[in-house]
Structures are given as C-alpha cells and as structure tokens.
Amino acid sequence: MSATHEGTFTTLRAQLREAAAAFADGPGALEGILLGLVDDVDRAVREPLEIFPVCHHSPASAVAMARRLREKRPKVVYVELCEDMAAPLAELRNCRLPVALQAFATETDGFPAEWSPLSVVAPITEASAEYQAIAYALDTPGVELVLVDRSSDHVFQWDARGNPRADSADPDPSAGEDAALHGDAVGVDIGDLRPRFAELEEHLLRHGKVRHWSEWWHQYVELPLGDSDHDTYRQVMLLIGSLFRRLAPGDPRRVRVDEDRERHMWTRMREHLAATGADPADCLYVCGAFHAVSRVAEFGVHGDDAFTIGPRTATRWQYGLVPSSHAAIEAQFGLAAGSVSIAATLWAKNLRRTRVEPYRLAGQAGAKKPRTARAAVAADPSPALAPSDRLTGFLRQPPVLDRLDEAELLGWSVEIVRAARRNGYLASTADAIAVFETSILLAGMRDRARPTPYDFQDAAVTCIEKDTVPGRRDVRRLVEIMMGGDRIGQVGYDALPPLARDVHDRLAPLGLKLQQRGVRRALLDIAAQPDLERCSDVLWMLRHLMPRGAARPIMGERRLGERPIQESWDLALGTHQRALIELGYEGVSIEQVLEQRLRRRAYDPLATAATVLETVEDSALLLRSRRLADELGTHALEVLAAERGVDGAPEVLRRVRRLLAHYRTSEPVLPPWIESFVTTGYAHYCTLLPTAFVDDDATVRQVAAMLGFLFSMESLALSLGCDRTQLELALAQCRPEDPSKTALLWAARTQLGSLSRADLRAKCDALLGNPLAVPSYPRYLSGFVHALEPVPGLTDFVVEAVSNAFARLPDPVLLPWLPTLISTLRGDGAETAPLLIREAGRIFPGRLAALDEWVPPWRALPEAELSRPGRPGDGGGGSALLAAHPGTCDAVARLLGCDGEWAAAEPGPPGAVLIGRHPETADALEALLTGV
C-alpha cells in the first residue's frame, strides 16, 4: 500500500518540474514550492486517520461532508472546535440556525482585569461541514463526537504572545445591529481559507476579474467542487490549503499559534485513540484545509508526543448558545456582505442538483423527519481503495462554462425591480430588461457564460440606483435580501439558561411572544390587575441590565416611595436575545445579577460618592433591599470621607435629598448610615469650602452644591451634634477672586446673617456705578443665580438685581452686555429659571397700563428697614413687647420648672450696657467675621 501511495502523484510531480523549469529558467525556489504542494497533499492522503479538509461555511464542503458521512459511516468524528464547548451541542436541536456556541467568563482569574468579560464564539450554519458532522454524530447511535481544538481558556492564555481579537475583523458600523450580534467576542473559525499573502490575493482577484475574495472563492472553488467526487474534493482542498500555507508571510506569532493548535489537536486525537482503542480507519478528522496539511512533528497518528498541553487557569467559564446571523458572521470573519446568504442559496441548489440528503438534528426547527430506514443502513464493509491522482485531471481540464439559465436570470431581474419599487425607486419594466442584458454583458466581460449573483448585483446597481437612495436600503442590499436575506438564528426556550427562562416565565402574564424578533408593545394596567406589578419590577430591572432598546418605557416611571399605576413598554427581548443569555452566565436570577453589578460598581476603585449613592438608590428602587442599601450607604460614607475634590457635589446633593425624603416618609427612623453621612458630609464640605472658593478647577455650580448641602442639611446635622461655628469659620476664611464665586459668598453670608440685605444691595449698586466693574456684572449675576440652590430666599433679590441693571445702564453699555447676560442665564440658570420667572411674575404688574404708575417694591425697602423696631440707633424699647405680654414667658418658665417673679427694669440706656461701654471686643469679632 505504501508503494502504491508513493507513486500516486508521480505524473503530477514531473509536470510541475517541467513547469518550474519553463517559468523560472531552471530549478530553484519555484520548483521547491510546487513540489512541496504535492508532498503536502500526498502526506495528508496517506494518513491512516482520514483527514477531511473544509472551508468555513462552504456549501461545497457541506455537500461533500454529507456525502462522505453516508459512505464511510465513521464511528468517531473529531472536529476542530474548542474542546470545552461540547456541552451545549445537544441543545442545537432546540434552536433555529444560525446560532453560535459561546464560552463566556465574567470574572477572570489569571488574565488581566481589563480583558473582562471574556467571550469566545463559534458560529454554526446549516450550510457548514461542521454542522453536518455534529448532526450525524448526535443522531446516529454508536457514534462518538470529540472536539479536539484548544480550549477557550487557552485561546486567551496564548494571547500573552499577542491579541486574539486581532485575528477577527471589526464589525462594520454601517452594517446595522444584526452585524454586531457577536459583540466583541473572539471568533473561532473552522477552515479559515484566505491568502495571508496580500500580493497573492491581489493577483488572484485581478486575474479572476472579481472584486473581493468571497466572489473569487464562489467562482473558482465553490462552483467547480459543488458536485465533484470525494477524492477530487479532498485533494483540491488540500492543495489550496498547502498553497496558502506555503505562501503565507512569516508572522512568528500567528505561525506559532497555528502550529500549537495543530499539535494540540493531534495530541488529543492520539490520547483518545489510546484510551478507547478505536481503529483510525473508523475515524474521521474534520478540520480546516489550512491545518490539514500541517508539517509539525506531531502530525498523524504515529507523530511525535513531545507536545505538552498546559493547564487551564482558575477562570470559571460558562457555556451556551447565542443567536447569530449571516451579517454577524460576515462582519466577524471579514467576508463580503451577502456572501453567507449567497452560500446558503448555493447550498440549496447543490442539494437539489446532487440529490445528497443532508443531516439535520431531529426536532430542529425546519428539519424534515429523518428517514429511519436509510439511517439504519450499515457501512459498506468492502476495503477502501487507494486514492488515485485526481489533481492532474482537475488542474488540466478547461473551466466548465455553465449554460445561461435565462428563466432564473429573468426571475431575478423582475424580482429586483419589484423590490426597488417597494423601496421608493422609480424602476420600470425597461429597468428589468436592462438588468437582464447587463448581467449577461458583465459575465461575458469576466469570462463566464452564466452570470453569478455578484454579476447580477453589479448590473442591478448600475441600472436601477441613481444619484440618491430614496429609502433605507440601497440596491446592493435589496439584492442580498432577494438572494436569501440576512437569516438570523434563535435559541429555543429549552436551550436558554435558567435566568432567561425565568424572565420569560415571569413575563408570561403579559401574553406577548417575547422570543420573536421585533418590538412588542406591553400595556400594564396595574391598578386593575395588581399581579402585573411583578412584571413591572422585572421590566425595570431588565431596563437597567440590558442594552437600550431591549426594554424601553413609553409611559410610567419608577420613583422612590411611589407605586406604579399604569405603564406602557416597548419590548425587544427576541432581538436582544444574546444579551439576555449572557445575563444567565452571571447568575440564576436577575435580582442576583443586579445585586452583583451594583456591588461591583460601588466597590470599584474609581467609584465616587455620587456613584455609590446612585447604587444605593437603585437598590432601594429596583430591589427594595434594605440590607443592600445599608451596606452600600455605609460604603458611600467611607468614599465621601476619602474624597479631596468637589466634582461630585451636585450629584451628591441631589441624591442625598432624594434618599432623605424617601426614608422620612417610608421609615419610622432614619437609617444610621444616612445620619452618619449627613454629619460626615457637613464636616467634610466645611473643610473643603475655603479651598473650593479659590480653586480654578472647582466650578461655581459645584461650590453652590456644597453650600446647598450645608444649608439644607444644617438642621439635621446640628441635631446630630454638628457645630454651626465650623461653617461660620469656613466662610470667614473664604477669599474668592472670581466674580461669580464672590457673589456666591455674599449670598452665603446673607443666609448666615453676617451680611444684611441692605449691605448686599449696596454692593450691587456699587458694581453698577463702577464703569470698570460693569463688564463683569453678568458673572456676579451668575453667582447669584447659582446661589438660589443653597439660598432660595434670594430669588426676589436676583430679580431686583437684573431689573436695576436694565433700569440704570444706558443703551451704549447695556446693548453690548446683553448677549453675555442672556447666554449666562441660559447656560448657568437653566435649572433655576422657573423660580426667577415665577418671582418676576409675582413682582411685576400683570397689565401693561399699570406699568407706568408701578413702583418697584425694593425702592421703598430701605425706609421700611430703618423703621424696624430693635434696630441700633432707632431708640426702641428693646424688650417692650415681652414686658407688655408676659404670659408666653410665664408658660415657658413653668414648662421648664423655673419659679420666679417679674422685677422692675432699671432705668438706663437700651441694649446691652457692657457692649456699649467696651466696644473693642465687638469690633474685633466683626473684623474676624467680615474679613475687613
């Protein structure tokens, strides 16, 4: 038998030597390459364990695989797939192809943290040789399926030498959401047959008169091998794999990874043969044609056993099935758009032409009933004949020119015109005739008698598409849809992880078919059907966990302390099935996954106090978990105490106010963590206040939020033991230079009582009277507008300040300043504008006729303040009101348990006599507080 094999390709070797001598002017490198190709084919053919070379998603490979499986009936099938992906294979029968096998890891152990999450996918279509092998092995009794490629863990382990994602093409952003079904997962392909030598690919495309590699493969490999016999198919595929391997550039990393994969697969097969005692003649090895002609020492059942497979890391991997699509496969593996759909159409034609019965898993959607009588036929026991040389005849035969199928081409032309009309094109019968004739013309220019789908596509674009595209789809996309469209797979209910099944079960009361693709409108009348509130809880959690568009609320909102009444949702869980399946890898319920994600976000090293408070709010709002909220709230207290900046002050203020309002209305007492948060925040912001006023990086909005926290939380903080003196001393130390922060400081001092309204009004009048200060007056107004957050009582004063500017400034000064004022109020006062508008509406007259006689209320205010009793220098009686009505004081004294009698007041000057006699102390305190 060995001697017979040695002479199989003798004639072909002699012809290649002659060709090398003729084209290269003598023996040399070309002869070595050409003879090396034959040696690779001869070595693979002579291997006792039959090697079946395939190409990724090739209809010719799938037809040849189905034919060979029915002829050989192997007992063991080795497949080039990640060895740890065997578990979900049985669930393929519950899915509608195309789908992808997936290995997923959320938490990494042994890999860099920035790689997380790790994801590996292996897409499977019906028109693929691997699916035929899997279906045969799973549905045929006594057949064992063994996956022999490196594990998913080793895919990333070997990434230490490079980046596995570099082997996968980036999805085209213009391809739509269906092209991103695989996300950023690393793709594991079976039979990646594409030249790695750019000059070689360019040469093949130029001389083949095609635009891209997918068209070249369709024309020069798929069509000739579609109905070839087994030996011809096998030898041609081995020859192509050897050609691309020998002419590949020497990328050390990629070559090393390829060779390690081949060593791994042959090592696993020899281990299985030794463990089971299987006869290599009863086995079949399905791998890519590139790996089938490997030259490593471990090649073959009698190869070297020196390769050692390293252990896996401690990373915990989850396995399952995710939906895939033709567009996703094309985007991930760098194929031309529409090539996988055209391959599916060619697969159906090959089945009708060759009458080969494919293998389909029993019970799969769209599968026919298996023919049990034919499946029970035993393999032919006759000994296998030695393969003959089929390469010589195949390479020497002229290309077969298929005759023109006018009926098929005419049907295509009529259908594309009909589709173009539906999408807004002004196409007519004349366009159909033009497309028909142009397709024949283009095919003739490209040396083929029968137009291919690619020729027809070019003709349709030329004849129908004009300057603009009237709709969403151009003509090229319409041809792809007409040729089969972008088929999108679906994972069946039984193949879903427990979390996904639990979600569908809990949303069953909605009565919607949520597993189907597309948007479903859900109406929840919770007031009439209280049981739907559980569905509402699930939908709000899905909105937080899944991508935008999977669960989108149309009507209704979720707030702390409120119960939903009616809600309306747009649900697209079938479209985002992959995201829902990947949630199942993180936990057994969405509550568990949500809790894990909230805790992971809160304890992130880069998390701020505002971020942690957001997780507290989400835990109380979505999970209604007091335990988790208390834990995260305590952590928020620690994060706030460690912060040295004020960037998150506005968000902290907003969320703390909301949480305080919630707990005050829903709990008998405040949680201990929020009381500690208020006291710690009061001391923390008092400490940072002087620095923030002079820091250029701290905006006026952030400083206003700090003051808002201090003033709004002051009563609670003082009741919990804080001292107001700390705030007074902090404001006394502030020396801002920015006009907006200066105005903010004035407002804070007014709130504390150290600056009266009259003094504040005088400062603003002085600014308007100073020509040098007028250009910066809008920035002072910006500070006053932001001051409405901590001091809302100044709303009337801000209206007064703006009105005085319009009343006092002349037009030459006001008009250039007006755009700056408007932009300042629009940019910085958007949140407080309603307060100003409402206050202006209260102050100004409601009728235009009353405007001439209207007097602004602030013009009479100084006289009213001067006549106020108890003001120094007004000669008032001090405590005259208390002496005239002593009943209130007597009641308070009795309440406190004090006994005493009223005594006559001694005549003397009003007020405190000691202060009048010794004013130096009061003057020094005033200088300390005012900074004068």
PDB file of N, CA and C in Angstrom, residues 136 146 178 207 213 230 269 284 290 293 342 357 484 491 666 696 713 719 769 812 841:
ATOM      1  N   TYR A 136     -24.753  14.369  12.353  1.00  0.00           N
ATOM      2  CA  TYR A 136     -24.547  12.937  12.144  1.00  0.00           C
ATOM      3  C   TYR A 136     -24.153  12.249  13.449  1.00  0.00           C
ATOM      4  N   VAL A 146     -15.956  14.061  19.190  1.00  0.00           N
ATOM      5  CA  VAL A 146     -14.862  14.526  20.033  1.00  0.00           C
ATOM      6  C   VAL A 146     -14.367  15.861  19.484  1.00  0.00           C
ATOM      7  N   ASP A 178     -27.649  43.857  13.440  1.00  0.00           N
ATOM      8  CA  ASP A 178     -27.528  42.414  13.253  1.00  0.00           C
ATOM      9  C   ASP A 178     -26.086  41.992  13.025  1.00  0.00           C
ATOM     10  N   HIS A 207      -6.670  38.783 -11.773  1.00  0.00           N
ATOM     11  CA  HIS A 207      -6.774  37.872 -12.912  1.00  0.00           C
ATOM     12  C   HIS A 207      -8.103  37.118 -12.930  1.00  0.00           C
ATOM     13  N   TRP A 213     -12.617  38.654  -2.194  1.00  0.00           N
ATOM     14  CA  TRP A 213     -12.234  37.257  -2.057  1.00  0.00           C
ATOM     15  C   TRP A 213     -13.441  36.322  -2.078  1.00  0.00           C
ATOM     16  N   HIS A 230     -15.534  12.550  -3.989  1.00  0.00           N
ATOM     17  CA  HIS A 230     -14.852  12.756  -2.718  1.00  0.00           C
ATOM     18  C   HIS A 230     -13.352  12.944  -2.892  1.00  0.00           C
ATOM     19  N   MET A 269      -6.177  13.651  19.720  1.00  0.00           N
ATOM     20  CA  MET A 269      -6.678  12.501  18.971  1.00  0.00           C
ATOM     21  C   MET A 269      -5.901  11.236  19.322  1.00  0.00           C
ATOM     22  N   LEU A 284     -12.864   9.902  11.550  1.00  0.00           N
ATOM     23  CA  LEU A 284     -12.832  10.981  10.567  1.00  0.00           C
ATOM     24  C   LEU A 284     -12.426  12.265  11.298  1.00  0.00           C
ATOM     25  N   PHE A 290      -6.324  24.494   5.894  1.00  0.00           N
ATOM     26  CA  PHE A 290      -5.046  25.086   6.258  1.00  0.00           C
ATOM     27  C   PHE A 290      -4.314  24.201   7.262  1.00  0.00           C
ATOM     28  N   VAL A 293      -2.861  20.208   6.185  1.00  0.00           N
ATOM     29  CA  VAL A 293      -1.550  19.952   5.563  1.00  0.00           C
ATOM     30  C   VAL A 293      -0.434  20.420   6.488  1.00  0.00           C
ATOM     31  N   ILE A 342     -25.580  34.189   0.002  1.00  0.00           N
ATOM     32  CA  ILE A 342     -25.411  33.555  -1.308  1.00  0.00           C
ATOM     33  C   ILE A 342     -24.959  32.115  -1.144  1.00  0.00           C
ATOM     34  N   GLU A 357     -28.649  13.808   0.526  1.00  0.00           N
ATOM     35  CA  GLU A 357     -29.528  14.044   1.670  1.00  0.00           C
ATOM     36  C   GLU A 357     -28.695  14.554   2.848  1.00  0.00           C
ATOM     37  N   GLY A 484     -31.655  35.700  -0.419  1.00  0.00           N
ATOM     38  CA  GLY A 484     -31.798  34.885   0.790  1.00  0.00           C
ATOM     39  C   GLY A 484     -31.880  35.703   2.050  1.00  0.00           C
ATOM     40  N   VAL A 491     -32.288  31.037  19.637  1.00  0.00           N
ATOM     41  CA  VAL A 491     -32.076  29.978  20.608  1.00  0.00           C
ATOM     42  C   VAL A 491     -33.426  29.636  21.231  1.00  0.00           C
ATOM     43  N   SER A 666     -41.084  56.835  54.490  1.00  0.00           N
ATOM     44  CA  SER A 666     -41.339  55.400  54.471  1.00  0.00           C
ATOM     45  C   SER A 666     -40.796  54.652  55.678  1.00  0.00           C
ATOM     46  N   ASP A 696      -9.403  77.097  40.840  1.00  0.00           N
ATOM     47  CA  ASP A 696      -9.916  77.377  39.498  1.00  0.00           C
ATOM     48  C   ASP A 696     -10.630  76.178  38.900  1.00  0.00           C
ATOM     49  N   MET A 713     -28.970  70.594  54.884  1.00  0.00           N
ATOM     50  CA  MET A 713     -28.789  69.550  55.888  1.00  0.00           C
ATOM     51  C   MET A 713     -28.432  70.120  57.260  1.00  0.00           C
ATOM     52  N   SER A 719     -28.774  68.761  64.848  1.00  0.00           N
ATOM     53  CA  SER A 719     -29.457  67.884  65.803  1.00  0.00           C
ATOM     54  C   SER A 719     -28.661  66.620  66.096  1.00  0.00           C
ATOM     55  N   GLY A 769     -22.432 101.148  39.512  1.00  0.00           N
ATOM     56  CA  GLY A 769     -21.913 102.512  39.414  1.00  0.00           C
ATOM     57  C   GLY A 769     -20.458 102.587  39.021  1.00  0.00           C
ATOM     58  N   PRO A 812     -25.770 102.393  25.291  1.00  0.00           N
ATOM     59  CA  PRO A 812     -24.437 102.020  24.784  1.00  0.00           C
ATOM     60  C   PRO A 812     -23.713 101.011  25.667  1.00  0.00           C
ATOM     61  N   GLY A 841     -43.050  87.278  37.734  1.00  0.00           N
ATOM     62  CA  GLY A 841     -44.483  87.384  37.523  1.00  0.00           C
ATOM     63  C   GLY A 841     -45.225  87.841  38.760  1.00  0.00           C
TER      64      GLY A 841
END
